[in-house]
Short mmCIF file of C-alpha atoms and ligand atoms in Angstrom, two decimals:
data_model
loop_
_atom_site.label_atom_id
_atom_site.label_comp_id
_atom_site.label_asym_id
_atom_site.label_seq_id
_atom_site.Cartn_x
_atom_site.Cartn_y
_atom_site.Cartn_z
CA UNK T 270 135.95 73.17 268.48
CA UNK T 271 139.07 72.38 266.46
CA UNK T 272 138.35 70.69 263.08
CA UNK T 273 140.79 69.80 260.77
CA UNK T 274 140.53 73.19 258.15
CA UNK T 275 140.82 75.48 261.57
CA UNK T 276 143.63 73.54 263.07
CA UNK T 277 144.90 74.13 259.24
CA UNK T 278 144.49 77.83 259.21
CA UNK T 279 145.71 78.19 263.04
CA UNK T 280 149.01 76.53 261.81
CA UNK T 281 149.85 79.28 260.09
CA UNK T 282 149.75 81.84 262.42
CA UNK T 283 152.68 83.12 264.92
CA UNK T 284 152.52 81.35 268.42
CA UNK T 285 151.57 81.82 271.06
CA UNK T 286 147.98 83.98 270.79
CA UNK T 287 144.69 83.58 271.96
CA UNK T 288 142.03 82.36 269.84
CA UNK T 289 138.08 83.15 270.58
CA UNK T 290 135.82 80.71 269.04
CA UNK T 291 132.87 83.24 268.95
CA UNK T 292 130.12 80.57 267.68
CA UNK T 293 130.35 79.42 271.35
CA UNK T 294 130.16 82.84 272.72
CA UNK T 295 127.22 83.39 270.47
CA UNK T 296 125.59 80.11 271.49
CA UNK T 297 126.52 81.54 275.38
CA UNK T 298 124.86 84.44 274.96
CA UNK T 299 122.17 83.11 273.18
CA UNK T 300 121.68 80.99 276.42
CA UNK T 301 121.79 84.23 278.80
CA UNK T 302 119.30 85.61 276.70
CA UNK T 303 116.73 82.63 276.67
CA UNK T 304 117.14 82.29 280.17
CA UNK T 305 118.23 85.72 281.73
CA UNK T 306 117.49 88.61 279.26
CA UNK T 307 113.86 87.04 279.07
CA UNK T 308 112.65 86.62 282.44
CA UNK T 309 113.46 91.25 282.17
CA UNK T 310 117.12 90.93 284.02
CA UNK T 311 119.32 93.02 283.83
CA UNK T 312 122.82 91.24 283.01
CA UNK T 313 126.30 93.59 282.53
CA UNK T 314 128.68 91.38 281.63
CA UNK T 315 132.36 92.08 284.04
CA UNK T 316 135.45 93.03 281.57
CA UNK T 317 137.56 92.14 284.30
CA UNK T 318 137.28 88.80 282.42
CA UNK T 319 137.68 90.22 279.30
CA UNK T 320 138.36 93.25 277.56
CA UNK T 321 139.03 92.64 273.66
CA UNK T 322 136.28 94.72 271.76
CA UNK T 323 135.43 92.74 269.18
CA UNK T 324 134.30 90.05 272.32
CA UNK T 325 132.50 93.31 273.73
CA UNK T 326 130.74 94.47 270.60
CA UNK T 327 129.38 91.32 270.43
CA UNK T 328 128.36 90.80 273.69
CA UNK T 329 126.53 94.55 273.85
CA UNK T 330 125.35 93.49 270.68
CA UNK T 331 123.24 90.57 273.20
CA UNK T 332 121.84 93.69 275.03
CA UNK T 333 124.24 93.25 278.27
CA UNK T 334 125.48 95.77 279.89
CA UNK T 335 129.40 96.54 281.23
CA UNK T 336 130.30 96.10 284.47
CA UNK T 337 133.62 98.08 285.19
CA UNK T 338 136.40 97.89 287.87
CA UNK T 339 138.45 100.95 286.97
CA UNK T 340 138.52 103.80 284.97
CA UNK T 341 140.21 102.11 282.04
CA UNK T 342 137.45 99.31 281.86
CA UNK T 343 134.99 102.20 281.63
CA UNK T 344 136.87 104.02 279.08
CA UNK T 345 137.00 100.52 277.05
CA UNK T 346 133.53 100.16 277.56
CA UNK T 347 132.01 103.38 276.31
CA UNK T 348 134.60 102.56 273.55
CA UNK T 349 133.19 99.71 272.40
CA UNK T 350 129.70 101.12 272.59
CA UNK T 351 127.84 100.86 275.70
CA UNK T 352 126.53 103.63 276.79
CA UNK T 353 127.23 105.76 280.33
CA UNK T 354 123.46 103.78 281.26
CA UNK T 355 124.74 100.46 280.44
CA UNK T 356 127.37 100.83 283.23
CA UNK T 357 127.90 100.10 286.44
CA UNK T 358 131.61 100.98 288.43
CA UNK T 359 132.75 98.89 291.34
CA UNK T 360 135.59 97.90 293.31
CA UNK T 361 136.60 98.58 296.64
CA UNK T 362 139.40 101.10 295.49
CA UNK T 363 138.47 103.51 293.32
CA UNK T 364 140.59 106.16 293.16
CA UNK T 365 138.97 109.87 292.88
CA UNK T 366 140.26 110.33 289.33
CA UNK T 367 138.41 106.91 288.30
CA UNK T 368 135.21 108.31 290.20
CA UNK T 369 135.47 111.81 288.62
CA UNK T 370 135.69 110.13 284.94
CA UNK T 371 132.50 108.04 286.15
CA UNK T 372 130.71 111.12 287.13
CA UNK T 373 131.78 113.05 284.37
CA UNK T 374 129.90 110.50 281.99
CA UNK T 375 127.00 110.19 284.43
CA UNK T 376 127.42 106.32 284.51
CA UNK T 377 124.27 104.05 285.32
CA UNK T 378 125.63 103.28 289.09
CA UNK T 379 128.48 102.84 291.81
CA UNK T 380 128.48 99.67 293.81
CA UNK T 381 129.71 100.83 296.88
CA UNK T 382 131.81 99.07 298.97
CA UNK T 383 132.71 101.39 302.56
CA UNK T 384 131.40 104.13 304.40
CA UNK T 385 134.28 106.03 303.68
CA UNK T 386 134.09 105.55 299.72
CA UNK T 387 130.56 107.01 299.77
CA UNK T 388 131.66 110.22 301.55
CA UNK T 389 134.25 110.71 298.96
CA UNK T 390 131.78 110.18 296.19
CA UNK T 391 129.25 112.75 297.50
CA UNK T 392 132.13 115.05 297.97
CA UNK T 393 133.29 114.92 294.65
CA UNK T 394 129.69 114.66 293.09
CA UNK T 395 129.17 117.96 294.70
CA UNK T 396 132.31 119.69 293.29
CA UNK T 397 131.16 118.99 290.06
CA UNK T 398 127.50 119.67 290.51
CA UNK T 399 125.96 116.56 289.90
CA UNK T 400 124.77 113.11 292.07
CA UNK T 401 125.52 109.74 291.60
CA UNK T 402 123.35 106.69 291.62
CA UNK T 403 124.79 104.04 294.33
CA UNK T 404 124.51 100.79 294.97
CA UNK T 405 125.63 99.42 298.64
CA UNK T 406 127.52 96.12 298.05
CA UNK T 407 127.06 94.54 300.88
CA UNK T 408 128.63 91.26 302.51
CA UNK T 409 126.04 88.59 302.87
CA UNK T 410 128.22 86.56 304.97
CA UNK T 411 127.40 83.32 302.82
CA UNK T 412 129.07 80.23 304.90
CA UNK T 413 132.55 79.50 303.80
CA UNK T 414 132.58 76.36 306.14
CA UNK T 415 130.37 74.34 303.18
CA UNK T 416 131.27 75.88 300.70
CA UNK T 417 135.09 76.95 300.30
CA UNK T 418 134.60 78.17 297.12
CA UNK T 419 133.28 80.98 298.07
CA UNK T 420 135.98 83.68 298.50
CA UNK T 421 134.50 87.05 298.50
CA UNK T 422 131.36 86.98 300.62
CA UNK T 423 132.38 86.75 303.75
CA UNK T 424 132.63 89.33 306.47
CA UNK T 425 136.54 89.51 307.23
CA UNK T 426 137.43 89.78 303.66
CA UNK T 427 137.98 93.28 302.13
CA UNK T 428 135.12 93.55 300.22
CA UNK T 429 131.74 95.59 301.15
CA UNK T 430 129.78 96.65 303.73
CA UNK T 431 129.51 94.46 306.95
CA UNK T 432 126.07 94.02 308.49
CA UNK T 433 127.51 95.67 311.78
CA UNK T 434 127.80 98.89 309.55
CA UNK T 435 124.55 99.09 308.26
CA UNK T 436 122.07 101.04 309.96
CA UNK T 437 124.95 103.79 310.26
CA UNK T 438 125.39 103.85 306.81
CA UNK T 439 121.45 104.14 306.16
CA UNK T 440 121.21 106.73 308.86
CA UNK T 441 124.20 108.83 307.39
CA UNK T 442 123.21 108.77 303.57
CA UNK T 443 120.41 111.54 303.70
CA UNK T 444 123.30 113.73 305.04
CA UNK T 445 124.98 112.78 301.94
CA UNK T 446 122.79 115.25 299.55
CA UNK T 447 125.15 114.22 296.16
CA UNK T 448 124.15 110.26 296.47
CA UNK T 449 121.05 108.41 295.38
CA UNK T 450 120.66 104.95 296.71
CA UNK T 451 118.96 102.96 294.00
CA UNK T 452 120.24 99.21 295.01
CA UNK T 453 122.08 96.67 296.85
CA UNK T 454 124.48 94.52 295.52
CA UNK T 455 126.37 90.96 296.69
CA UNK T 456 129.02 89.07 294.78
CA UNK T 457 129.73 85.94 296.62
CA UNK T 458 132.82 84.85 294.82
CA UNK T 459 134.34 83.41 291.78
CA UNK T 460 133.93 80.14 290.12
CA UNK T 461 131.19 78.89 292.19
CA UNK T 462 130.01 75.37 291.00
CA UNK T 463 127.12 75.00 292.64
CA UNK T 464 123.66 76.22 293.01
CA UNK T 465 123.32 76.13 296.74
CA UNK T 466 125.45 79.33 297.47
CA UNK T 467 123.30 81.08 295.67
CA UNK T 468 120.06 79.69 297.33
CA UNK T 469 121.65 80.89 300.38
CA UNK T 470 122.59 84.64 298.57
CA UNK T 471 118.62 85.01 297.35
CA UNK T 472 117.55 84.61 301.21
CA UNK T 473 120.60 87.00 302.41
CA UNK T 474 119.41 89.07 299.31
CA UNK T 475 115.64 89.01 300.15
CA UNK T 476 116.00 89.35 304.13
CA UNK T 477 118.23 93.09 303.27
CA UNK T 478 115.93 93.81 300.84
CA UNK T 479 112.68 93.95 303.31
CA UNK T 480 115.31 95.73 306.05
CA UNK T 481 116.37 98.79 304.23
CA UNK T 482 112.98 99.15 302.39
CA UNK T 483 111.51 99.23 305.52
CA UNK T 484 113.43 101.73 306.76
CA UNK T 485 111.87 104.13 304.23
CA UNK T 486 114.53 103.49 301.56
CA UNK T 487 113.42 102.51 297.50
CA UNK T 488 115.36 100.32 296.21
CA UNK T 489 115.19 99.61 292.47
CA UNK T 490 117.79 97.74 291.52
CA UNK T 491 118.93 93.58 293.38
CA UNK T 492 122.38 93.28 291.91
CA UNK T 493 123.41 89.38 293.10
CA UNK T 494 126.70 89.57 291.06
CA UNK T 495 128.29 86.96 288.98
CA UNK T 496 130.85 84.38 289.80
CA UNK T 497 128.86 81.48 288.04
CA UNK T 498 131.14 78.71 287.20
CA UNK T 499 132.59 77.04 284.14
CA UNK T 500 133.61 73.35 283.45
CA UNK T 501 137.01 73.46 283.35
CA UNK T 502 137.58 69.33 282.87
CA UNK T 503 134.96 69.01 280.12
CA UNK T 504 134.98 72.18 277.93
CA UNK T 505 133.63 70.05 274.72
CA UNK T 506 131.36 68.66 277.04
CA UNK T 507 130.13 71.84 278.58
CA UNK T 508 130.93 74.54 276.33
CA UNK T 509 127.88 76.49 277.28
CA UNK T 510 126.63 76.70 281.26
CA UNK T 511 123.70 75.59 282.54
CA UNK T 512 122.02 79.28 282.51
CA UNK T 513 118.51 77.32 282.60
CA UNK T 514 119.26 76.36 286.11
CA UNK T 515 120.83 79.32 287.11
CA UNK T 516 118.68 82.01 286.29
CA UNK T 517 115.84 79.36 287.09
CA UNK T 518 117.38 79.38 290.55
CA UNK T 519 116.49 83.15 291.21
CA UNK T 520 113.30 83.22 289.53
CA UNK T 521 112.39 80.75 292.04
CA UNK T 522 113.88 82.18 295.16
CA UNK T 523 114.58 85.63 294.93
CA UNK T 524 111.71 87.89 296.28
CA UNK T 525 111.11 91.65 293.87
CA UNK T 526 108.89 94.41 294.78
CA UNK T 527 106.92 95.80 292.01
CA UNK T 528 109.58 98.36 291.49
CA UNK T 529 112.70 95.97 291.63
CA UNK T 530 114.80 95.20 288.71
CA UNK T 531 117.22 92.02 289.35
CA UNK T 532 120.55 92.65 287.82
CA UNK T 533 123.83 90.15 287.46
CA UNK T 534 127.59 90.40 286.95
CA UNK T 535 128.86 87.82 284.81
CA UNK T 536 132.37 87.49 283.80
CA UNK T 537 133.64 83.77 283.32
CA UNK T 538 130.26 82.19 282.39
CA UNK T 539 130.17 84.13 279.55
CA UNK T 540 133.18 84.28 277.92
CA UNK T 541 135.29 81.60 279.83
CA UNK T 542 134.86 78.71 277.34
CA UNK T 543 135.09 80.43 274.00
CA UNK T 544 138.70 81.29 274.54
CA UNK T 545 141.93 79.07 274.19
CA UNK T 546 145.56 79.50 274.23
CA UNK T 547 147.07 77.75 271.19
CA UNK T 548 150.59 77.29 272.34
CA UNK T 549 153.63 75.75 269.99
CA UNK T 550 155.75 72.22 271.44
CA UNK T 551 159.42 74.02 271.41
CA UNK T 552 161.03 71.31 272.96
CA UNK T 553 160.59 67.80 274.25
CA UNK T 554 163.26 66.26 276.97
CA UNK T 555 162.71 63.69 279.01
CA UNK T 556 163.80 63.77 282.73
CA UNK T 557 165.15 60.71 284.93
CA UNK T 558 160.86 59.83 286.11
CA UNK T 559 159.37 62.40 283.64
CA UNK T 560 158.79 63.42 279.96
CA UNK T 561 158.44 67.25 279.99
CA UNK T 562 156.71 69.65 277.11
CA UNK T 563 158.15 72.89 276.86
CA UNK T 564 155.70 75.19 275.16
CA UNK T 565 155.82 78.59 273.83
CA UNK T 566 153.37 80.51 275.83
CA UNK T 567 153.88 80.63 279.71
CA UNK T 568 152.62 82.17 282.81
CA UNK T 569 153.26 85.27 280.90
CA UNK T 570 150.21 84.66 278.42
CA UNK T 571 148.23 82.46 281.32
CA UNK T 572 148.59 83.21 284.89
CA UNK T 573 145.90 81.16 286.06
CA UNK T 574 147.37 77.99 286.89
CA UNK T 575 150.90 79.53 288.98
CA UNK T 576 148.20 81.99 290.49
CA UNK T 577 145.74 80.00 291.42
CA UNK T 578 146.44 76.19 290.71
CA UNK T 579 143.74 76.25 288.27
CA UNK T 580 143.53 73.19 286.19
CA UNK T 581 143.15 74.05 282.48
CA UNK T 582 142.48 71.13 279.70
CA UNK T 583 145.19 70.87 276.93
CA UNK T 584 143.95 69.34 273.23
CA UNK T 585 146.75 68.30 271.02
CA UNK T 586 145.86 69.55 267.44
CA UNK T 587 148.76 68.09 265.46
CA UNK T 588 149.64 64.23 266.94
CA UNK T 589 147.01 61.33 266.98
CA UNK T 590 150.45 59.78 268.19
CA UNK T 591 149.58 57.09 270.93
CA UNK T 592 149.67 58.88 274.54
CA UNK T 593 152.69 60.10 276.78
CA UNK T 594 152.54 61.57 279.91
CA UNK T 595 153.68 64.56 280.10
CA UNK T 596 154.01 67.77 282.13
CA UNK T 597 153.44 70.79 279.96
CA UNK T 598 155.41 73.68 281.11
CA UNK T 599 156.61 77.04 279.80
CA UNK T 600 159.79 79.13 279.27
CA UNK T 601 159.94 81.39 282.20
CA UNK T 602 162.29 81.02 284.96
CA UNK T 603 159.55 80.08 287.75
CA UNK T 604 159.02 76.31 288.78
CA UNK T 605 155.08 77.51 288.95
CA UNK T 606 155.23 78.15 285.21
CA UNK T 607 153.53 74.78 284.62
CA UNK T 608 150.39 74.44 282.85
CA UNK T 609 149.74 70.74 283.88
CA UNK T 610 151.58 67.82 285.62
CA UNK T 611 151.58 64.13 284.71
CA UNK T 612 149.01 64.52 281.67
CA UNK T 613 148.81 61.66 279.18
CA UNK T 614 148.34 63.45 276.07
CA UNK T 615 149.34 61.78 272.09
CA UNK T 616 153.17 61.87 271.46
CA UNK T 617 154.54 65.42 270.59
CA UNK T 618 157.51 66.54 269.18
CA UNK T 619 158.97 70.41 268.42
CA UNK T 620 156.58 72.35 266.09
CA UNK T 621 153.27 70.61 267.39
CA UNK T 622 150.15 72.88 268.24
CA UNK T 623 148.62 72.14 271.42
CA UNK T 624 144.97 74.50 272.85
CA UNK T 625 145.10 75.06 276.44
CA UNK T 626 141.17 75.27 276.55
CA UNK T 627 139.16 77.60 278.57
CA UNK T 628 141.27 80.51 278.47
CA UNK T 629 138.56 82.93 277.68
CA UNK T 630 137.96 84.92 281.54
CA UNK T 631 140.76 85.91 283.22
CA UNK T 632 142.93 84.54 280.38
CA UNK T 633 144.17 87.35 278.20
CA UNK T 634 143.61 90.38 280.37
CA UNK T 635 145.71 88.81 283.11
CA UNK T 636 148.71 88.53 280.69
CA UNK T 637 152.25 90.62 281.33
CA UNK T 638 155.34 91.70 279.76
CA UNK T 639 157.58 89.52 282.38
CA UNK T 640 160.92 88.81 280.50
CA UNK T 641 160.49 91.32 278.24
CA UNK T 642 158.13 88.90 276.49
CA UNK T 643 156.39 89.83 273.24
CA UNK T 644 152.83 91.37 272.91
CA UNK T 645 150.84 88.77 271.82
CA UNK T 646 147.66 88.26 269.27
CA UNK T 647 143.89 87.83 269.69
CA UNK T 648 142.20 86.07 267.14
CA UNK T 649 138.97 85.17 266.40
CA UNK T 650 137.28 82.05 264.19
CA UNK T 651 135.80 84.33 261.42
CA UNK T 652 138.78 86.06 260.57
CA UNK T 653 140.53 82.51 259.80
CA UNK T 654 141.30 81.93 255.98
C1 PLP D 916 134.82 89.58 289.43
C2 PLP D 916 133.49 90.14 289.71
C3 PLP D 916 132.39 89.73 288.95
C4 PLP D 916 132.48 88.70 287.86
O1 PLP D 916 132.79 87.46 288.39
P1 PLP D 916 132.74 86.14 287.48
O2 PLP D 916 133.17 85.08 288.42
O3 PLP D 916 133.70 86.33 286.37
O4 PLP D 916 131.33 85.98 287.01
C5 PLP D 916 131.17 90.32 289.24
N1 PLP D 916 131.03 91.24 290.22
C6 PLP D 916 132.08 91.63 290.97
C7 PLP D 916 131.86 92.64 292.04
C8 PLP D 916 133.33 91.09 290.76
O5 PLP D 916 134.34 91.47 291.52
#
């Protein structure tokens, strides 16, 4: 990922910023296409992960569609060229101004997440004359016990529709004269690693499915949601995720009607590995048990690891020095602003460039102006000299 002439050309450029490799995106979506796109899903691609449009053109450019969590991310969406079709809104608090914007562009769908939310969506589809295509997102209650990974599917978190609330919501919506169901929708959770939780969502998926159709209800659209994971440890190793198995995972066990359309939300597998943070060594001190990097970039321009203890891989580009351990930290006033601990990395010293790899979901958009720090850049590999 970092050859000599781009570590050359990255030297030159003010620290910290983020820097998109997009050969790997294009080899990533190249995957999702092979594997996804082909078998006639329908993948919109979450800019909660990532919002820069250049990564968006590109990724539209695949034939993905947006999948939006406010009414900025739609605005940003439309602005780098989906269309209103291409999009789907969701989110378990959207405000009405957000759903107004979303009606006013006549947006592909709402995944709806409470009974509540789809009252206020009729209501405000019928003040404007119009009706809005829905989606009920609803919790598949996929077992936490084996699988702690899984953070969103399960039935006392905040997030959608409980069984228990079901068959009132199906036996209230033809009341609701502004909505059109067209789909269900699950999202177990982020960074999932393995397959198996998603076995368990297609059987969830297909056992709802037969329920509300049943009940007299067409649905055309099985949105399982993204939260596919990345290989954080081995980003050289596994720069592009095993889509074959993924996608070959549904084909086997998810169930369609004739009239179904199976749909994803993918953030991190997409765009997760083709971004780093290339950070500058400002200063190198040595404590009484440990040798400390302080870097440039901090929590500030990477939240994940104070957030969520995530684990991110650091490449030296500028020392083939023999190794030190180190912990790599940054300048803010927080004992959490610490990228790694105890990491035996070559020798650095003030002015070397080090990438802290797999940056590219929840990287940059997470970023904030704590401090009073500087905005920062985005740059890609084929603007580099
Ligand atoms: C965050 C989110 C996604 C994307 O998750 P990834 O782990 O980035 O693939 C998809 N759908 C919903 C509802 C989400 O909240």
């Amino acid at each position: 990922m970092f050859p000599d002439q781009i570590i050359d050309s990255l030297r030159g450029l003010k620290t910290p910023f983020y820097y998109y490799d997009l050969d790997v995106l294009r080899s990533t979506l190249t995957a999702v296409k092979e594997h996804g796109l082909s078998r006639g899903y329908h993948i919109h691609f979450a800019l909660k992960a990532n919002h820069q449009t250049r990564l968006l053109e590109l990724i539209r450019s695949y034939g993905l569609g947006a999948d939006c969590v406010s009414g900025g991310e739609i605005t940003r969406a439309l602005e780098a060229g989906f269309t209103p079709a291409d999009i789907a809104f969701a989110g378990v608090g959207k405000s009405d101004d957000e759903i107004l914007l979303a009606l006013e562009k006549d947006i592909f769908c709402f995944n709806c997440e409470s009974p509540q939310e789809l009252e206020v969506i009729n209501s405000l589809a019928s003040k404007i004359g119009t009706r809005a295509r829905i989606a009920l997102r609803l919790n598949p209650n996929v077992n936490a016990e084996t699988h702690h990974y899984i953070t969103t599917g399960l039935n006392e978190n905040k997030f959608g529709i409980n069984e228990e609330d079901l068959d009132d919501v199906l036996d209230k919506l033809p009341e609701l004269e502004n909505l059109e169901l067209i789909g269900i929708h699950f999202h177990i959770g982020s960074q999932v690693e393995k397959l198996e939780p998603f076995r368990e969502l297609c059987s969830r998926a297909n056992e709802l499915n037969n329920y509300i159709e049943d009940k007299g209800f067409k649905l055309s659209v099985i949105n399982v949601g993204g939260g596919f994971g990345i290989n954080y440890a081995d980003p050289n190793g596994h720069s592009i995720p095993d889509f074959e198995s993924f996608f070959g995972l549904f084909d086997e066990h998810i169930v369609l009607k004739d009239h179904q359309k199976l749909h994803f939300e993918l953030g991190r597998s997409i765009i997760g590995q083709s971004g780093s943070l290339i950070t500058k060594v400002l200063y190198t001190k040595s404590g009484r048990a440990k040798n400390f990097a302080v870097v440039d970039a901090g929590m500030t321009e990477l939240i994940r690891p104070a957030l969520y203890q995530a684990s991110h891989n650091i490449d030296v580009l500028t020392s083939e020095l023999p190794p030190k351990k180190y912990d790599v930290v940054g300048p803010i006033c927080e004992s959490s602003d610490t990228f790694r601990k105890d990491i035996e990395i070559p020798e650095l010293h003030r002015g070397d460039l080090v990438a802290i790899r797999s940056c590219g979901a929840y990287g940059e958009v997470m970023k904030s102006q704590y401090n009073l720090r500087p905005q920062i850049a985005s740059v890609y590999s084929d603007e580099l000299a």
